[in-house]
Short mmCIF file of N, CA and C in Angstrom, two decimals:
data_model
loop_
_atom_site.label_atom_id
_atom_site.label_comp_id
_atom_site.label_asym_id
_atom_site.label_seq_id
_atom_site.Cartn_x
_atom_site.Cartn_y
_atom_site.Cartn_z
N UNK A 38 193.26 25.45 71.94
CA UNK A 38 194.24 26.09 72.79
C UNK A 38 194.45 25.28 74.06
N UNK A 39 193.69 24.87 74.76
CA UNK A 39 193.51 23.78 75.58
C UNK A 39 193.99 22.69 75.56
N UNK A 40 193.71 21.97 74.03
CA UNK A 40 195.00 20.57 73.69
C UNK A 40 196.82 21.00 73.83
N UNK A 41 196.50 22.53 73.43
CA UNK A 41 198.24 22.39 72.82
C UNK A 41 198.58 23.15 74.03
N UNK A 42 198.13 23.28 75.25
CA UNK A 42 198.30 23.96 76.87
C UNK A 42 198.59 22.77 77.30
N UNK A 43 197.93 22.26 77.15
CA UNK A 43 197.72 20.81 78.31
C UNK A 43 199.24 19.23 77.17
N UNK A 44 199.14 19.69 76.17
CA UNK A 44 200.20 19.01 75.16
C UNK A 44 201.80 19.35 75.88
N UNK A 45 201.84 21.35 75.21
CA UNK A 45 202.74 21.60 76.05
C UNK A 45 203.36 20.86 77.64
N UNK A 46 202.25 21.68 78.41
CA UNK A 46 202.83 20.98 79.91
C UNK A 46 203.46 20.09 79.72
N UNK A 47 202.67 18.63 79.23
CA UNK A 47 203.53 17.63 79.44
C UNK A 47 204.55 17.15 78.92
N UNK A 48 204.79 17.87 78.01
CA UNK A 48 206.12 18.05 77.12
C UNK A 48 207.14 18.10 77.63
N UNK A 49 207.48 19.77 78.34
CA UNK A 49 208.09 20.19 78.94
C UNK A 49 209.49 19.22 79.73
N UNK A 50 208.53 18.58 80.88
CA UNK A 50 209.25 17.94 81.67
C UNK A 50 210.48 17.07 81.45
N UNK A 51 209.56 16.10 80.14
CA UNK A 51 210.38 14.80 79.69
C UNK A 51 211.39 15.54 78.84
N UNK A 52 211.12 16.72 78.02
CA UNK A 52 212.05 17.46 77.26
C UNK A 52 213.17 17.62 78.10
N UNK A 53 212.96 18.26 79.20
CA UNK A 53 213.94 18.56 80.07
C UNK A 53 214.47 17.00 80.64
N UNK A 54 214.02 16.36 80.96
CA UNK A 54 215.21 14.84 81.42
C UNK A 54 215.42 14.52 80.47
N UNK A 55 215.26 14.06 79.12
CA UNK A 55 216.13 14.13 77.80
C UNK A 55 217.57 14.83 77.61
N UNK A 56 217.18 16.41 78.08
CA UNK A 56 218.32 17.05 77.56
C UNK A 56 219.61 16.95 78.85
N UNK A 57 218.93 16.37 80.13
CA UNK A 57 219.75 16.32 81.19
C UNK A 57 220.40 14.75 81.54
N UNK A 58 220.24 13.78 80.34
CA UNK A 58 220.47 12.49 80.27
C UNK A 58 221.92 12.17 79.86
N UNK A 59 222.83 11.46 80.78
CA UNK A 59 224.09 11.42 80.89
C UNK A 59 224.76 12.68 80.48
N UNK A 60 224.59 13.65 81.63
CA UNK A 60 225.47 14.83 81.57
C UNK A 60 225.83 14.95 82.76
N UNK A 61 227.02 15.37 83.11
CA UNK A 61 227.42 15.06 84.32
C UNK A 61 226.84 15.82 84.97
N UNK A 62 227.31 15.66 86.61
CA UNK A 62 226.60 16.94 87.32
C UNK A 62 226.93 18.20 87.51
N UNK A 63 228.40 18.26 86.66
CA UNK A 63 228.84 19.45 87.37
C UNK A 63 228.47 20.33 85.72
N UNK A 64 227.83 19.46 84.87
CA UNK A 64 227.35 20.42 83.88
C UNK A 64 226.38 20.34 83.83
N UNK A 65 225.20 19.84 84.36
CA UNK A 65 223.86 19.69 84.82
C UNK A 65 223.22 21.53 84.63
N UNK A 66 223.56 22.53 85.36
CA UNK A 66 223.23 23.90 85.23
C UNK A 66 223.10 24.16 83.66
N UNK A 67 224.20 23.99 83.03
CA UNK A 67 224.25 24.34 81.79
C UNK A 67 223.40 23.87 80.75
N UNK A 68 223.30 22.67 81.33
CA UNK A 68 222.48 21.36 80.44
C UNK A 68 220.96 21.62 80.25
N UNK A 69 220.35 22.07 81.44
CA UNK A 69 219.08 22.37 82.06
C UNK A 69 218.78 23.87 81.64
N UNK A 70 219.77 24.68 80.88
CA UNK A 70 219.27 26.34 80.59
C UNK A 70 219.07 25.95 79.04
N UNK A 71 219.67 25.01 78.38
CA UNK A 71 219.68 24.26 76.76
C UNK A 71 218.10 24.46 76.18
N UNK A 72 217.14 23.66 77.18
CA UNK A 72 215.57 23.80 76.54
C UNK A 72 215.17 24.67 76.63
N UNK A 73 215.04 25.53 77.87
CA UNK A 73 214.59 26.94 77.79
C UNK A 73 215.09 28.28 77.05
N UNK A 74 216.18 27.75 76.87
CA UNK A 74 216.95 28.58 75.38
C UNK A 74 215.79 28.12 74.55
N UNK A 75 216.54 27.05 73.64
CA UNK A 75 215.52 26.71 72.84
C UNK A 75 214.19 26.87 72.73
N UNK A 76 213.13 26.73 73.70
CA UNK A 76 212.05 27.14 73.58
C UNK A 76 211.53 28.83 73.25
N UNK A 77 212.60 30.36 73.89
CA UNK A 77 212.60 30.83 74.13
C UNK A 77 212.94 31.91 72.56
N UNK A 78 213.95 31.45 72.09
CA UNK A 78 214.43 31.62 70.67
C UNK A 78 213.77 30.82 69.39
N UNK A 79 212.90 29.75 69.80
CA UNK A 79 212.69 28.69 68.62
C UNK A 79 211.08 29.34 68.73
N UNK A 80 210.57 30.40 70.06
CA UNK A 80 208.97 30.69 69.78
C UNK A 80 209.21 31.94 69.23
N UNK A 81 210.28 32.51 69.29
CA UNK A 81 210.54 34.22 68.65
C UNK A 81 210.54 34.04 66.97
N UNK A 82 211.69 33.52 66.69
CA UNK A 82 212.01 33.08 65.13
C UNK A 82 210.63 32.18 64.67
N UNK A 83 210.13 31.58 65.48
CA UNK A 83 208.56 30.87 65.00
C UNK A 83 207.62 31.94 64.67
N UNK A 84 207.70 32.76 65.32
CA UNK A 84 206.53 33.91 65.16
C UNK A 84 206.74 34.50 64.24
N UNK A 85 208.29 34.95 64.34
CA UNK A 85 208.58 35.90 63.48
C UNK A 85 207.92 35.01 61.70
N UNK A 86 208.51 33.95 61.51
CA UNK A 86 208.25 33.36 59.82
C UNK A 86 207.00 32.93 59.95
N UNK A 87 205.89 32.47 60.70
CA UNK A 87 204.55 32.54 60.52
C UNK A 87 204.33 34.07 60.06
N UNK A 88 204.23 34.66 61.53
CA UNK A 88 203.83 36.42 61.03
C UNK A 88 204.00 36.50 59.55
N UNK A 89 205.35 36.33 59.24
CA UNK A 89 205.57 37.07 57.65
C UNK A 89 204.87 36.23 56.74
N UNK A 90 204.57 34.80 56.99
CA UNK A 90 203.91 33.74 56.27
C UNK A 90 202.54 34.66 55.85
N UNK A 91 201.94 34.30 56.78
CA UNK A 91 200.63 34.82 56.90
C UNK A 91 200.33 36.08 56.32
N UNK A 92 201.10 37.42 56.94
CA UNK A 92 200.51 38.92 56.23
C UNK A 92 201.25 38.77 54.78
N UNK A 93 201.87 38.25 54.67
CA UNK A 93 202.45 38.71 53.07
C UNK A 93 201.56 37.47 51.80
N UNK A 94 200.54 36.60 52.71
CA UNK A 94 199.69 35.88 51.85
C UNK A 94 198.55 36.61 51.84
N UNK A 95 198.54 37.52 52.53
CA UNK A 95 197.18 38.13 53.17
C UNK A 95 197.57 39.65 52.76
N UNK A 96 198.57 40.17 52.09
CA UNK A 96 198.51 41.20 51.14
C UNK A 96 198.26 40.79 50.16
N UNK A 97 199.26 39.31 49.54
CA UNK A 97 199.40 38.98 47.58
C UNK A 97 197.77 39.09 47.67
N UNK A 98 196.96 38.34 47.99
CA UNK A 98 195.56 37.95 48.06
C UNK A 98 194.71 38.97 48.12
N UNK A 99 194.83 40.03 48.83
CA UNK A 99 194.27 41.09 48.77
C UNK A 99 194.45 42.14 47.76
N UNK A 100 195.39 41.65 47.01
CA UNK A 100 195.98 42.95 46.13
C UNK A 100 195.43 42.36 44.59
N UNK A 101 195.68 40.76 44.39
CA UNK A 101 195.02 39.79 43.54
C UNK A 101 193.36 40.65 43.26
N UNK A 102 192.92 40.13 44.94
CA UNK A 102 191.40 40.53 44.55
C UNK A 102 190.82 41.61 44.03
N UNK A 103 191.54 42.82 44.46
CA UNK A 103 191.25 43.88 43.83
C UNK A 103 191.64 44.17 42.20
N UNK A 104 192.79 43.69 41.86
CA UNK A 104 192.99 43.87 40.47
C UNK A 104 192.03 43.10 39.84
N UNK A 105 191.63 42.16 40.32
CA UNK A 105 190.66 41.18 39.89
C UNK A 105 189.16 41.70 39.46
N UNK A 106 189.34 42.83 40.48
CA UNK A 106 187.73 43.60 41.00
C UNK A 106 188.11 44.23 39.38
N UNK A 107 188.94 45.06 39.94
CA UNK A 107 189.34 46.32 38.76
C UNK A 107 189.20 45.69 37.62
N UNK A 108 189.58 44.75 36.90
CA UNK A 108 189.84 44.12 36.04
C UNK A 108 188.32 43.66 35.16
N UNK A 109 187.88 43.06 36.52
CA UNK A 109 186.07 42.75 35.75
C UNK A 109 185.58 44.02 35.15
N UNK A 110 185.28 44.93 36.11
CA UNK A 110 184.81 46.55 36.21
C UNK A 110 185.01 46.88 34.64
N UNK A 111 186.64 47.26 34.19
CA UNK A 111 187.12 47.70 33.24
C UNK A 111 186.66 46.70 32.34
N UNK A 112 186.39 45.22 31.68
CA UNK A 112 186.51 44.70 30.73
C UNK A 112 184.36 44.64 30.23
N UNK A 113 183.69 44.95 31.58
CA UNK A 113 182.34 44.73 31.84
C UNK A 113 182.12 46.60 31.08
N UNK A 114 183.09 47.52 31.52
CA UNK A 114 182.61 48.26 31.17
C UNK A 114 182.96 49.00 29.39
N UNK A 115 183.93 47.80 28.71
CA UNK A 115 184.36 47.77 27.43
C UNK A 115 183.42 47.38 26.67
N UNK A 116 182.78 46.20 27.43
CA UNK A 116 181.76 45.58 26.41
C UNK A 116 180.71 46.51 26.83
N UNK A 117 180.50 47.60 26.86
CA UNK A 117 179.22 48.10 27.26
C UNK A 117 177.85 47.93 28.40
N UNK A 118 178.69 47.29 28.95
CA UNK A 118 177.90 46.98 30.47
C UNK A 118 178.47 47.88 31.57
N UNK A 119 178.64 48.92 31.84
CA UNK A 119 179.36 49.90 32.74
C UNK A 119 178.67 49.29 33.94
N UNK A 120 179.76 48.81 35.50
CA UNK A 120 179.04 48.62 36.45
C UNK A 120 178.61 50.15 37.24
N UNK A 121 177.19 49.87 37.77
CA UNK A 121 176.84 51.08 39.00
C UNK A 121 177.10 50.80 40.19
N UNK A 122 178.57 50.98 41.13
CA UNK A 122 178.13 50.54 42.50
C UNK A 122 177.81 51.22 43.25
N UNK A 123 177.11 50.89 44.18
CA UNK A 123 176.57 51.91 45.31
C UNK A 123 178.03 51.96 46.17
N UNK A 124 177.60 53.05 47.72
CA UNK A 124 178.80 52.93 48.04
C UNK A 124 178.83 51.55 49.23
N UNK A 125 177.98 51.59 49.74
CA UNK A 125 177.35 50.02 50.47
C UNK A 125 177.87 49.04 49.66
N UNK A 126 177.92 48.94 48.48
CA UNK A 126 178.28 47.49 47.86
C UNK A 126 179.33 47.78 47.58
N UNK A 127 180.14 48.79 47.47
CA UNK A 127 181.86 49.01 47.44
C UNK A 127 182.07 48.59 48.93
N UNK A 128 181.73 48.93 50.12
CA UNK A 128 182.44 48.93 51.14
C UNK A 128 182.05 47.43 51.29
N UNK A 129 181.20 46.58 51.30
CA UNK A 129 180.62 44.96 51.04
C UNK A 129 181.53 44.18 50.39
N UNK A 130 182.68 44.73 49.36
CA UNK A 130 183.21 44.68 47.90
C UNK A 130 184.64 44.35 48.89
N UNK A 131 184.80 45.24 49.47
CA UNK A 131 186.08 45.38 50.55
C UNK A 131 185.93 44.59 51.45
N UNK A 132 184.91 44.52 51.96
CA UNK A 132 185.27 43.76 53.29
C UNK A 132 185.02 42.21 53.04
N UNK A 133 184.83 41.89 51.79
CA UNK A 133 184.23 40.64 51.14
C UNK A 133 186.18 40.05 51.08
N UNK A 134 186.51 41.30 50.21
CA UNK A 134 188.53 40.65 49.82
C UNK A 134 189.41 40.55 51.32
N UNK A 135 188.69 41.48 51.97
CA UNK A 135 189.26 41.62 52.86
C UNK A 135 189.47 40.23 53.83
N UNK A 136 188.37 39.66 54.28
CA UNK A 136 187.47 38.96 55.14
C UNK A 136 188.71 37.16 54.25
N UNK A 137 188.53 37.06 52.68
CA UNK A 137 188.88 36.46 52.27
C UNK A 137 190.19 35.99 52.36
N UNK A 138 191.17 37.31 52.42
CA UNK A 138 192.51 37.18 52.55
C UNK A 138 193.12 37.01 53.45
N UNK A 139 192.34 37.39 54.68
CA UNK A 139 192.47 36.83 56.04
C UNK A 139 193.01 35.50 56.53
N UNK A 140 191.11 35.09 55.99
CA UNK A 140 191.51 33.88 56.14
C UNK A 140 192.11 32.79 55.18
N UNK A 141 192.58 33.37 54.01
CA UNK A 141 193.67 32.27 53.12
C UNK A 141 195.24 33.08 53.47
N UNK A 142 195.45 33.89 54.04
CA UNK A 142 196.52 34.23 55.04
C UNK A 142 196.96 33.69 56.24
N UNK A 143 195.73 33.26 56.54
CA UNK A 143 196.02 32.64 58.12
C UNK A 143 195.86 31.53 58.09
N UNK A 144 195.42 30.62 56.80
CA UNK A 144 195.51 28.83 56.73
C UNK A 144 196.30 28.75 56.29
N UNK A 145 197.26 29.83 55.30
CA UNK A 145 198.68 29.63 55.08
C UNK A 145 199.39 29.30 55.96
N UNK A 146 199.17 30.09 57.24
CA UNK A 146 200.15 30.01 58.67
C UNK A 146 199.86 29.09 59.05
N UNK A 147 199.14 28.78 58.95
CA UNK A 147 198.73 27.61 59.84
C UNK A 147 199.01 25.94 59.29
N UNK A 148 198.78 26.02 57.87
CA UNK A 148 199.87 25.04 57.15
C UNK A 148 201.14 24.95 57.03
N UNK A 149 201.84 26.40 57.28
CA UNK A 149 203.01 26.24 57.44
C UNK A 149 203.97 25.57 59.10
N UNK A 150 202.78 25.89 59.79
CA UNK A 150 203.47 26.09 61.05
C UNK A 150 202.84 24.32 61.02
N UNK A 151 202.19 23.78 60.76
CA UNK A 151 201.72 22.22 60.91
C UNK A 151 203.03 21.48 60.45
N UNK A 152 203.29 22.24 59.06
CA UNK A 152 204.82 21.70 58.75
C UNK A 152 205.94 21.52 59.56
N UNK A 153 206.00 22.68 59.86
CA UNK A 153 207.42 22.80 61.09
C UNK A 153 207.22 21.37 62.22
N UNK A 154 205.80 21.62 62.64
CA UNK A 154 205.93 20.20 63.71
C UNK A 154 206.34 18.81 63.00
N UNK A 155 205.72 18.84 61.85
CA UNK A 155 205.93 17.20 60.99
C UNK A 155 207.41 17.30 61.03
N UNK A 156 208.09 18.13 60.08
CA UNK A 156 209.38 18.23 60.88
C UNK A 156 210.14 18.05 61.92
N UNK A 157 209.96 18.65 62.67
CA UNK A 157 210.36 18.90 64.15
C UNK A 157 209.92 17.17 64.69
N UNK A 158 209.30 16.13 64.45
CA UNK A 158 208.89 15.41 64.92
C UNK A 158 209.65 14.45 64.00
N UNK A 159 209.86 14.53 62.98
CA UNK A 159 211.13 13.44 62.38
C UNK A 159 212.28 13.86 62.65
N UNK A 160 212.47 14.93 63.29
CA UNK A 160 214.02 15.42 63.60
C UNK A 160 213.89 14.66 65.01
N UNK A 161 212.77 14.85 65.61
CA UNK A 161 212.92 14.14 67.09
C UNK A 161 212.90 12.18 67.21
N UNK A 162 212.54 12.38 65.97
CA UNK A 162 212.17 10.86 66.12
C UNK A 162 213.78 10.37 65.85
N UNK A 163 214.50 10.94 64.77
CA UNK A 163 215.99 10.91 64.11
C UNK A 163 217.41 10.74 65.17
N UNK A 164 216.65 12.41 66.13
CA UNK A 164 218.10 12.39 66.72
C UNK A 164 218.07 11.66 67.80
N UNK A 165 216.78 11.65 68.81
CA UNK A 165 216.79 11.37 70.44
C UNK A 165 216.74 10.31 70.31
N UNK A 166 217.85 9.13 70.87
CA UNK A 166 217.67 8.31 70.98
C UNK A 166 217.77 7.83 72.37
N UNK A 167 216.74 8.07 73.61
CA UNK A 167 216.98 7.67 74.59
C UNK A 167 215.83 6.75 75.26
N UNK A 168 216.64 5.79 75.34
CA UNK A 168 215.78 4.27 76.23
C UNK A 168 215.30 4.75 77.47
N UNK A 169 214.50 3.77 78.01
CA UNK A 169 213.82 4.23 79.45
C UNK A 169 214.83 3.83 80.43
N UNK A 170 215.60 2.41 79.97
CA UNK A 170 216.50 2.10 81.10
C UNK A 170 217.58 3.50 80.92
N UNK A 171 217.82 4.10 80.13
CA UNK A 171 218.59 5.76 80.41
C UNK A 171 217.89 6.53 81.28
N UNK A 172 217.05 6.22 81.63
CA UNK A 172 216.40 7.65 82.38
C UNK A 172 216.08 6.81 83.46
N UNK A 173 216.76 5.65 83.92
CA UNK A 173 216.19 4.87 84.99
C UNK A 173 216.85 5.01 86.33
N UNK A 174 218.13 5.78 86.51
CA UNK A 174 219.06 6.28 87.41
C UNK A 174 218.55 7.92 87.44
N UNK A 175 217.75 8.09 86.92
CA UNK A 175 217.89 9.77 86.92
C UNK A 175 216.95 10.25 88.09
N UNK A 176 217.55 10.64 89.09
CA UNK A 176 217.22 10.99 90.27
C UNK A 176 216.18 12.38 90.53
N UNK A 177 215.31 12.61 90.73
CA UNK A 177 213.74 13.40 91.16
C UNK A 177 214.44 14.68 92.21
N UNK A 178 214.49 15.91 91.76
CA UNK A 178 214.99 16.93 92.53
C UNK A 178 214.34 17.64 93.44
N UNK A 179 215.53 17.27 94.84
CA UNK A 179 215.38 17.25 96.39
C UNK A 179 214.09 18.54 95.98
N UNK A 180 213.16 18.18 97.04
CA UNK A 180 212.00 19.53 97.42
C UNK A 180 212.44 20.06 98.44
#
């Protein structure tokens, strides 16, 4: 959390003289509300398709495991092996699928959202094309 705090910050800035690079001044206001849009709408809609990434891998998975459960149970108890569970090893049983789906729910998200940057980073590499001598007139705002 610390890398991608301290990543962020310095992001920020240069993002913003990028998006304010040969725009005039009298559209400068407009130019300068562009990233914070973007950041603002691109972390909502981000959340939103992780979120759904994640719990809806973290239901299939949970719903898997249990039919899975059910499934042993019933075929263990065809061949004449009926299981006995206690209720300790049912609730162990649960929090075992549970615990599991979690976390193959949440490395889903988290592979997905790794994607978006690989992305997002050939789109940046693609579109921005701005030299340093472009940003070499760009004047440091009066304090």
């Amino acid at each position: 959390m610390l890398l991608t705090a301290a990543g962020l910050g310095l992001l920020f800035m240069p993002a913003t003289l990028v998006a304010l690079t040969k725009v005039p001044d009298k559209d400068a206001g407009l130019a300068a509300s562009l990233p914070n849009v973007g950041q603002q709408v691109g972390g909502a809609i981000g959340l939103a398709i992780l979120g759904t990434v994640a719990w809806s891998v973290v239901a299939t998975t949970a719903r898997h495991a249990a039919a899975a459960a059910q499934a042993a149970a019933a075929a263990a108890a065809k061949a004449g092996h009926p299981l006995h569970v206690t209720a300790a090893q049912a609730k162990a049983a649960q929090t075992a699928i549970a615990n599991h789906a979690l976390a193959t729910g949440f490395s889903r998200g988290f592979e997905v959202s790794a994607g978006i940057m690989v992305l997002a980073l050939i789109v940046v590499i693609v579109m921005v094309r701005i030299k340093r001598e472009d940003l070499a007139g760009v004047q440091p705002m009066p304090v």
